[in-house]
Amino acid sequence: MKIKDFSGIRNNGSLPDPQDVHIPGDSEDMLDDYVESANSMLDEIEQAALAYEAGNNSKENVAAIRRLLHKIKGESSMMGAAEISEFCHQAEFAFEELDDNQRPDMLLRFKDWVDTAMSDLAGRA
Amino acid sequence: MAWNILIVDDSSLTRKRIRRIIEMADLDIGEFLDAENGEEALKILEDSPVDLVLSDLNMPKMGGAEMVQRMKSREATKSIPVVVISTESKTSRLTKLLAEGVRDYLHKPFTPEEFKETMQTLWAKPETNTSNLLAQALVQSLETMALVTAVPVDDDMVVPEETVLAQIDFSGAKKGAIQMLAGMDLCGILAENIAALDTINDQAALDALKELSNVTCGLFLPLVVSSTADVFDITVPKVATCDNAPQWTEFVADGNTFVLNIEGHAIAARLTVEDAAMTTETN
């Protein structure tokens, strides 16, 4: 499968359609667990991003964001959701590249995209 | 033998998914145990018989690297094989972990077939710890003979483009070869320190790497065999020059190879060893 281009998260460019994410058949029976886990982490990312925007760029908050992005990437990878895993990978890059002012917007954009993808996947379960 | 497997990952979903993949691999598996981080895994290892640990690297409280270090420092856990499961591709961190005793790694996601293949390799090649012993011998040679300090690899290390390869073949109770790969720059430093030469040329650099390989081999061999067992025939080293990085990439590709950082320069050693008795049977 050709991996789509998610580099738009790094420069505020366009992103692929979140409602067109592929999940292999042998993972489908774990889809509910995956969506539930991802949604919980997306909530945490949103909280962390809003705190960041309000000035909390502490080591702890930064570490929490890195850990969440990495964990969503790991779970997506194990589920065979290569597109979401790649999107997380690009978001990890973006987080390191962007400055303090740009990071919260990128994280919220990331959250919205994955949120939409998860809603779409939940509908398929 | 049915293997009891401990899965260490901070994601319960990932642990469940790994378990599913293992079940699909159709191997003789006993009990599954799981832990959210290295700390929890070490506690489980104290109380439960575990034959294999599959571990993530990045986990809160205690990550996979620290867990491996602690396992290797305890008599009861040091010989339990650990396979790292990570989204990372081959990195210096993974190379270092392989040198420190991690037996193999699987890239997330992996298939039942890939898991099966890894397990078959693991079962076919029992741990000898010789790679770690060779690392110790090399560090000792470098520090006492060449007066340089060896430290673990890091991202700032220079990976040389022009490399030199030295090889020592040995035979006896065990038969095999030690190969060392280094850049010409590092060989120049070795030549200067070993021979205290004023002028370093290419031949002096090659000779220094051969000399270092000889001493390392001499220190390594008594560590892996009984001192009364055999006399080893060590052949004259042969040297090949390699002119580019692909050779280097090949050299860091397996568990019997390790890399050290000498003042920012990389040196790699690779060990291939087999029992002479086994060779005789094969012949």
Short mmCIF file of C-alpha atoms in Angstrom, two decimals:
data_model
loop_
_atom_site.label_atom_id
_atom_site.label_comp_id
_atom_site.label_asym_id
_atom_site.label_seq_id
_atom_site.Cartn_x
_atom_site.Cartn_y
_atom_site.Cartn_z
CA MET A 1 0.00 0.00 0.00
CA LYS A 2 1.33 3.42 -0.93
CA ILE A 3 1.71 5.59 2.17
CA LYS A 4 0.03 8.96 1.77
CA ASP A 5 1.81 12.26 2.29
CA PHE A 6 1.26 13.59 5.81
CA SER A 7 4.04 16.16 5.76
CA GLY A 8 1.38 18.89 5.71
CA ILE A 9 1.22 18.66 9.50
CA ARG A 10 4.75 20.08 9.59
CA ASN A 11 4.04 23.20 7.52
CA ASN A 12 0.31 23.77 7.89
CA GLY A 13 -0.19 22.22 4.44
CA SER A 14 -2.98 19.99 3.24
CA LEU A 15 -3.62 16.55 4.72
CA PRO A 16 -5.18 13.38 3.26
CA ASP A 17 -8.83 12.55 3.95
CA PRO A 18 -9.17 11.20 7.54
CA GLN A 19 -12.25 9.23 6.52
CA ASP A 20 -10.24 7.09 4.15
CA VAL A 21 -8.05 5.14 6.55
CA HIS A 22 -7.25 1.49 5.92
CA ILE A 23 -7.35 -1.13 8.69
CA PRO A 24 -6.45 -4.74 7.83
CA GLY A 25 -9.08 -7.39 8.31
CA ASP A 26 -7.24 -9.29 11.04
CA SER A 27 -7.34 -6.21 13.32
CA GLU A 28 -11.01 -5.42 12.93
CA ASP A 29 -12.17 -7.30 16.01
CA MET A 30 -9.92 -5.06 18.14
CA LEU A 31 -11.18 -1.87 16.54
CA ASP A 32 -13.35 -0.88 19.52
CA ASP A 33 -10.40 -1.16 21.91
CA TYR A 34 -8.19 0.80 19.52
CA VAL A 35 -10.69 3.65 19.07
CA GLU A 36 -11.36 3.85 22.79
CA SER A 37 -7.65 3.96 23.66
CA ALA A 38 -6.89 6.54 20.94
CA ASN A 39 -9.80 8.77 21.99
CA SER A 40 -8.60 8.77 25.55
CA MET A 41 -5.10 9.79 24.46
CA LEU A 42 -6.49 12.44 22.09
CA ASP A 43 -8.28 14.00 25.06
CA GLU A 44 -4.99 14.09 26.91
CA ILE A 45 -3.24 15.63 23.90
CA GLU A 46 -5.90 18.32 23.69
CA GLN A 47 -5.52 19.16 27.38
CA ALA A 48 -1.73 19.21 27.06
CA ALA A 49 -1.91 21.42 23.94
CA LEU A 50 -4.26 23.91 25.64
CA ALA A 51 -2.01 24.00 28.69
CA TYR A 52 0.96 24.56 26.37
CA GLU A 53 -0.87 27.42 24.66
CA ALA A 54 -1.53 28.94 28.08
CA GLY A 55 2.20 28.92 28.78
CA ASN A 56 2.86 25.49 30.28
CA ASN A 57 5.90 24.41 28.27
CA SER A 58 7.38 22.60 31.25
CA LYS A 59 9.57 19.53 30.78
CA GLU A 60 6.75 17.38 32.16
CA ASN A 61 4.18 18.68 29.67
CA VAL A 62 6.59 18.31 26.75
CA ALA A 63 7.47 14.76 27.85
CA ALA A 64 3.78 13.90 28.19
CA ILE A 65 3.07 15.14 24.64
CA ARG A 66 6.00 13.19 23.20
CA ARG A 67 4.88 10.06 25.05
CA LEU A 68 1.28 10.39 23.80
CA LEU A 69 2.29 10.90 20.17
CA HIS A 70 4.64 7.93 20.42
CA LYS A 71 2.04 5.72 22.05
CA ILE A 72 -0.66 6.46 19.48
CA LYS A 73 1.96 5.73 16.81
CA GLY A 74 2.84 2.39 18.45
CA GLU A 75 -0.77 1.27 18.83
CA SER A 76 -1.64 2.34 15.28
CA SER A 77 1.37 0.51 13.99
CA MET A 78 0.43 -2.72 15.80
CA MET A 79 -3.14 -2.44 14.49
CA GLY A 80 -1.79 -2.17 10.97
CA ALA A 81 -3.15 1.39 10.64
CA ALA A 82 -0.07 2.46 8.68
CA GLU A 83 -1.54 5.82 7.67
CA ILE A 84 -2.28 6.93 11.22
CA SER A 85 1.10 5.63 12.35
CA GLU A 86 2.80 7.68 9.62
CA PHE A 87 0.73 10.73 10.56
CA CYS A 88 1.92 10.38 14.18
CA HIS A 89 5.50 10.02 12.94
CA GLN A 90 5.19 13.29 11.00
CA ALA A 91 3.56 14.96 14.02
CA GLU A 92 6.53 13.86 16.16
CA PHE A 93 8.85 15.53 13.64
CA ALA A 94 6.64 18.64 13.56
CA PHE A 95 6.66 18.90 17.35
CA GLU A 96 10.47 18.95 17.36
CA GLU A 97 10.73 21.39 14.45
CA LEU A 98 8.14 23.99 15.44
CA ASP A 99 8.55 26.74 17.98
CA ASP A 100 6.53 27.27 21.15
CA ASN A 101 3.95 29.44 19.39
CA GLN A 102 3.28 26.95 16.62
CA ARG A 103 3.23 23.73 18.61
CA PRO A 104 -0.28 24.02 20.17
CA ASP A 105 -1.99 24.66 16.81
CA MET A 106 -0.20 21.72 15.25
CA LEU A 107 -1.25 19.45 18.13
CA LEU A 108 -4.88 20.56 17.94
CA ARG A 109 -4.86 20.00 14.19
CA PHE A 110 -3.37 16.55 14.78
CA LYS A 111 -6.04 15.82 17.38
CA ASP A 112 -8.90 16.90 15.09
CA TRP A 113 -7.62 14.79 12.20
CA VAL A 114 -7.18 11.61 14.25
CA ASP A 115 -10.49 12.29 16.01
CA THR A 116 -12.28 12.31 12.64
CA ALA A 117 -10.45 9.16 11.56
CA MET A 118 -11.45 7.42 14.81
CA SER A 119 -15.12 8.43 14.41
CA ASP A 120 -15.05 6.99 10.94
CA LEU A 121 -13.42 3.75 12.16
CA ALA A 122 -15.91 3.49 15.04
CA GLY A 123 -18.70 3.54 12.47
CA ARG A 124 -17.14 0.53 10.76
CA ALA A 125 -16.81 -1.59 13.95
CA MET B 1 9.11 -27.07 25.61
CA ALA B 2 6.26 -24.61 26.01
CA TRP B 3 7.66 -21.11 26.52
CA ASN B 4 6.23 -18.70 29.08
CA ILE B 5 6.31 -15.23 27.55
CA LEU B 6 6.33 -11.90 29.37
CA ILE B 7 5.08 -8.99 27.22
CA VAL B 8 6.21 -5.57 28.46
CA ASP B 9 4.49 -2.53 26.93
CA ASP B 10 2.69 0.47 28.44
CA SER B 11 -0.21 0.01 26.03
CA SER B 12 -2.69 -2.70 27.00
CA LEU B 13 -3.96 -2.70 23.42
CA THR B 14 -0.46 -3.38 22.10
CA ARG B 15 0.07 -6.17 24.63
CA LYS B 16 -3.21 -7.75 23.55
CA ARG B 17 -2.32 -7.39 19.88
CA ILE B 18 1.15 -8.90 20.38
CA ARG B 19 -0.42 -11.83 22.19
CA ARG B 20 -2.84 -12.32 19.30
CA ILE B 21 0.00 -12.30 16.75
CA ILE B 22 1.99 -14.83 18.81
CA GLU B 23 -1.05 -17.10 19.03
CA MET B 24 -1.39 -16.92 15.25
CA ALA B 25 2.25 -18.01 14.85
CA ASP B 26 1.32 -21.56 15.91
CA LEU B 27 4.26 -22.16 18.25
CA ASP B 28 4.51 -24.11 21.49
CA ILE B 29 3.64 -21.31 23.92
CA GLY B 30 2.88 -21.82 27.62
CA GLU B 31 1.64 -18.95 29.72
CA PHE B 32 1.39 -15.27 28.77
CA LEU B 33 2.27 -12.68 31.40
CA ASP B 34 2.25 -8.94 30.94
CA ALA B 35 3.67 -5.80 32.48
CA GLU B 36 3.14 -2.07 31.86
CA ASN B 37 6.78 -1.09 32.33
CA GLY B 38 10.23 -2.40 33.22
CA GLU B 39 9.71 -2.02 36.95
CA GLU B 40 6.59 -4.18 36.89
CA ALA B 41 8.35 -6.71 34.64
CA LEU B 42 11.26 -7.12 37.09
CA LYS B 43 8.78 -7.85 39.90
CA ILE B 44 7.06 -10.51 37.78
CA LEU B 45 10.43 -12.05 36.91
CA GLU B 46 11.17 -12.48 40.63
CA ASP B 47 8.11 -14.67 41.15
CA SER B 48 7.27 -16.36 37.87
CA PRO B 49 9.17 -18.66 35.54
CA VAL B 50 9.62 -16.75 32.27
CA ASP B 51 11.39 -18.11 29.20
CA LEU B 52 11.24 -15.04 26.98
CA VAL B 53 10.70 -11.30 27.48
CA LEU B 54 9.27 -9.20 24.65
CA SER B 55 9.67 -5.55 25.50
CA ASP B 56 8.96 -2.06 24.23
CA LEU B 57 11.63 0.60 24.82
CA ASN B 58 9.80 3.81 25.66
CA MET B 59 7.73 3.31 28.78
CA PRO B 60 7.03 5.47 31.82
CA LYS B 61 8.67 4.65 35.21
CA MET B 62 11.24 2.28 33.70
CA GLY B 63 11.98 1.84 30.02
CA GLY B 64 13.19 -1.26 28.21
CA ALA B 65 16.90 -0.35 28.19
CA GLU B 66 17.08 0.05 31.97
CA MET B 67 15.07 -3.14 32.47
CA VAL B 68 17.56 -5.08 30.32
CA GLN B 69 20.49 -3.64 32.28
CA ARG B 70 18.92 -4.70 35.56
CA MET B 71 18.05 -8.14 34.23
CA LYS B 72 21.65 -8.65 33.11
CA SER B 73 22.98 -7.65 36.53
CA ARG B 74 20.92 -10.28 38.38
CA GLU B 75 21.93 -13.92 38.43
CA ALA B 76 18.32 -15.15 38.26
CA THR B 77 17.37 -13.12 35.20
CA LYS B 78 20.56 -12.54 33.24
CA SER B 79 20.13 -15.49 30.91
CA ILE B 80 16.46 -14.90 30.06
CA PRO B 81 16.36 -13.85 26.41
CA VAL B 82 14.94 -10.41 25.65
CA VAL B 83 13.57 -9.39 22.26
CA VAL B 84 12.86 -5.68 21.79
CA ILE B 85 9.69 -4.65 19.98
CA SER B 86 9.87 -1.10 18.73
CA THR B 87 8.65 1.35 16.12
CA GLU B 88 12.27 2.46 15.76
CA SER B 89 14.21 1.25 12.77
CA LYS B 90 17.76 0.08 13.26
CA THR B 91 19.38 2.82 15.30
CA SER B 92 22.51 3.19 17.36
CA ARG B 93 20.31 2.67 20.43
CA LEU B 94 19.17 -0.73 19.17
CA THR B 95 22.72 -1.64 18.16
CA LYS B 96 23.90 -0.81 21.66
CA LEU B 97 21.11 -2.89 23.21
CA LEU B 98 22.06 -5.87 21.03
CA ALA B 99 25.64 -5.52 22.26
CA GLU B 100 24.39 -5.40 25.84
CA GLY B 101 22.59 -8.71 25.63
CA VAL B 102 19.26 -8.10 23.90
CA ARG B 103 18.90 -11.11 21.63
CA ASP B 104 16.94 -9.62 18.76
CA TYR B 105 14.41 -6.99 17.83
CA LEU B 106 11.12 -6.90 15.98
CA HIS B 107 9.86 -3.81 14.23
CA LYS B 108 6.25 -2.82 14.94
CA PRO B 109 4.09 -4.02 13.33
CA PHE B 110 5.26 -7.58 12.81
CA THR B 111 3.48 -10.59 11.37
CA PRO B 112 3.04 -14.07 12.91
CA GLU B 113 5.53 -15.32 10.31
CA GLU B 114 8.15 -12.75 11.35
CA PHE B 115 7.65 -13.65 15.01
CA LYS B 116 8.01 -17.35 14.21
CA GLU B 117 11.20 -16.72 12.26
CA THR B 118 12.68 -14.73 15.15
CA MET B 119 11.83 -17.47 17.63
CA GLN B 120 13.33 -20.16 15.43
CA THR B 121 16.56 -18.17 15.20
CA LEU B 122 16.53 -17.72 18.97
CA TRP B 123 16.04 -21.41 19.66
CA ALA B 124 18.62 -22.46 17.11
CA LYS B 125 21.28 -20.14 18.53
CA PRO B 126 21.50 -20.39 22.32
CA GLU B 127 23.04 -17.41 24.06
CA THR B 128 26.78 -17.70 24.55
CA ASN B 129 27.47 -14.19 25.82
CA THR B 130 30.58 -14.25 23.70
CA SER B 131 29.69 -10.98 22.04
CA ASN B 132 29.80 -9.19 25.39
CA LEU B 133 33.06 -10.92 26.25
CA LEU B 134 34.54 -9.81 22.96
CA ALA B 135 33.39 -6.26 23.68
CA GLN B 136 35.16 -6.40 27.04
CA ALA B 137 38.33 -7.73 25.42
CA LEU B 138 38.29 -4.99 22.80
CA VAL B 139 37.72 -2.26 25.38
CA GLN B 140 40.56 -3.64 27.48
CA SER B 141 42.90 -3.76 24.47
CA LEU B 142 42.02 -0.25 23.41
CA GLU B 143 42.40 1.24 26.85
CA THR B 144 45.63 -0.44 27.84
CA MET B 145 47.38 -0.77 24.50
CA ALA B 146 46.17 2.14 22.47
CA LEU B 147 45.57 4.49 25.42
CA VAL B 148 42.16 5.62 24.19
CA THR B 149 38.84 5.65 25.98
CA ALA B 150 35.95 3.61 24.63
CA VAL B 151 32.43 4.86 25.32
CA PRO B 152 29.00 3.76 24.08
CA VAL B 153 27.93 4.95 20.66
CA ASP B 154 26.04 8.20 20.31
CA ASP B 155 24.45 10.17 17.50
CA ASP B 156 27.45 12.50 17.15
CA MET B 157 29.80 9.68 16.32
CA VAL B 158 31.53 9.88 12.98
CA VAL B 159 30.76 6.90 10.78
CA PRO B 160 33.75 6.62 8.48
CA GLU B 161 33.48 6.43 4.72
CA GLU B 162 36.89 4.88 4.16
CA THR B 163 37.11 1.76 6.24
CA VAL B 164 39.66 -0.94 6.93
CA LEU B 165 38.88 -4.51 7.86
CA ALA B 166 41.12 -6.89 9.82
CA GLN B 167 40.26 -10.52 10.43
CA ILE B 168 41.61 -13.12 12.85
CA ASP B 169 40.59 -16.73 12.28
CA PHE B 170 40.92 -19.10 15.20
CA SER B 171 40.36 -22.81 15.71
CA GLY B 172 40.49 -25.32 18.55
CA ALA B 173 37.61 -26.22 20.89
CA LYS B 174 35.85 -23.38 19.17
CA LYS B 175 36.35 -22.23 15.66
CA GLY B 176 35.53 -18.88 14.21
CA ALA B 177 36.70 -15.43 13.35
CA ILE B 178 36.89 -11.97 14.80
CA GLN B 179 36.63 -9.12 12.35
CA MET B 180 37.26 -5.51 13.14
CA LEU B 181 36.20 -2.56 11.07
CA ALA B 182 37.40 0.99 11.58
CA GLY B 183 37.94 4.17 9.64
CA MET B 184 41.40 5.16 8.42
CA ASP B 185 41.34 8.17 10.76
CA LEU B 186 40.90 5.98 13.82
CA CYS B 187 43.54 3.55 12.57
CA GLY B 188 45.91 6.51 12.33
CA ILE B 189 45.24 7.34 15.99
CA LEU B 190 45.79 3.69 16.93
CA ALA B 191 49.06 3.57 15.00
CA GLU B 192 50.28 6.69 16.69
CA ASN B 193 49.42 5.40 20.16
CA ILE B 194 50.55 1.82 19.71
CA ALA B 195 53.78 2.40 17.88
CA ALA B 196 54.46 5.99 18.90
CA LEU B 197 55.23 6.74 15.30
CA ASP B 198 56.07 10.20 14.09
CA THR B 199 54.80 9.59 10.60
CA ILE B 200 51.57 7.72 10.05
CA ASN B 201 51.01 6.18 6.67
CA ASP B 202 48.35 3.80 5.42
CA GLN B 203 50.44 0.71 6.08
CA ALA B 204 51.09 1.77 9.69
CA ALA B 205 47.35 2.30 10.15
CA LEU B 206 46.56 -1.18 8.78
CA ASP B 207 49.24 -2.77 10.96
CA ALA B 208 47.83 -1.04 14.05
CA LEU B 209 44.37 -2.48 13.43
CA LYS B 210 45.88 -5.95 12.91
CA GLU B 211 47.86 -5.61 16.12
CA LEU B 212 44.77 -4.51 18.04
CA SER B 213 42.79 -7.44 16.58
CA ASN B 214 45.52 -9.88 17.65
CA VAL B 215 45.60 -8.62 21.22
CA THR B 216 41.80 -8.55 21.47
CA CYS B 217 41.63 -12.10 20.17
CA GLY B 218 44.29 -13.16 22.69
CA LEU B 219 42.27 -11.65 25.53
CA PHE B 220 38.95 -12.96 24.24
CA LEU B 221 39.81 -16.61 23.64
CA PRO B 222 40.75 -17.54 27.25
CA LEU B 223 37.43 -16.07 28.32
CA VAL B 224 35.38 -18.45 26.21
CA VAL B 225 37.25 -21.73 26.68
CA SER B 226 38.80 -23.67 29.51
CA SER B 227 42.44 -22.66 29.92
CA THR B 228 43.53 -26.30 29.78
CA ALA B 229 41.45 -27.21 26.77
CA ASP B 230 43.32 -26.50 23.61
CA VAL B 231 46.01 -24.64 21.86
CA PHE B 232 44.53 -22.26 19.39
CA ASP B 233 45.87 -21.83 15.95
CA ILE B 234 45.47 -18.25 15.05
CA THR B 235 46.05 -17.55 11.41
CA VAL B 236 47.84 -14.52 10.11
CA PRO B 237 45.31 -11.75 9.79
CA LYS B 238 44.23 -10.78 6.36
CA VAL B 239 43.32 -7.22 5.65
CA ALA B 240 40.90 -5.82 3.16
CA THR B 241 40.27 -2.20 2.48
CA CYS B 242 36.72 -1.13 1.94
CA ASP B 243 36.00 2.18 0.44
CA ASN B 244 32.50 3.09 1.43
CA ALA B 245 29.74 3.15 4.01
CA PRO B 246 27.62 0.17 2.76
CA GLN B 247 30.23 -2.16 4.22
CA TRP B 248 29.73 -0.39 7.54
CA THR B 249 25.96 -0.79 7.34
CA GLU B 250 26.36 -4.54 6.87
CA PHE B 251 28.68 -4.67 9.81
CA VAL B 252 26.18 -3.36 12.33
CA ALA B 253 23.40 -5.66 11.25
CA ASP B 254 23.39 -8.52 13.74
CA GLY B 255 23.54 -9.46 17.41
CA ASN B 256 27.13 -10.65 17.30
CA THR B 257 28.38 -7.30 16.14
CA PHE B 258 28.92 -4.31 18.36
CA VAL B 259 30.19 -0.79 17.88
CA LEU B 260 32.27 1.34 20.21
CA ASN B 261 32.90 5.05 20.13
CA ILE B 262 36.55 6.07 20.35
CA GLU B 263 36.78 9.81 20.74
CA GLY B 264 34.00 10.31 18.23
CA HIS B 265 35.22 7.62 15.81
CA ALA B 266 33.42 4.32 15.36
CA ILE B 267 35.08 0.93 15.63
CA ALA B 268 33.09 -2.25 15.08
CA ALA B 269 33.88 -5.86 15.92
CA ARG B 270 32.05 -8.93 14.74
CA LEU B 271 32.35 -12.42 16.10
CA THR B 272 31.45 -15.63 14.33
CA VAL B 273 32.04 -18.74 16.40
CA GLU B 274 31.07 -22.39 16.19
CA ASP B 275 31.92 -25.49 18.19
CA ALA B 276 34.70 -27.49 16.59
CA ALA B 277 32.88 -30.71 17.55
CA MET B 278 29.89 -29.53 15.56
CA THR B 279 32.12 -28.75 12.60
CA THR B 280 33.64 -32.22 12.73
CA GLU B 281 30.20 -33.81 12.73
CA THR B 282 29.19 -31.70 9.77
CA ASN B 283 32.31 -32.73 7.90
#
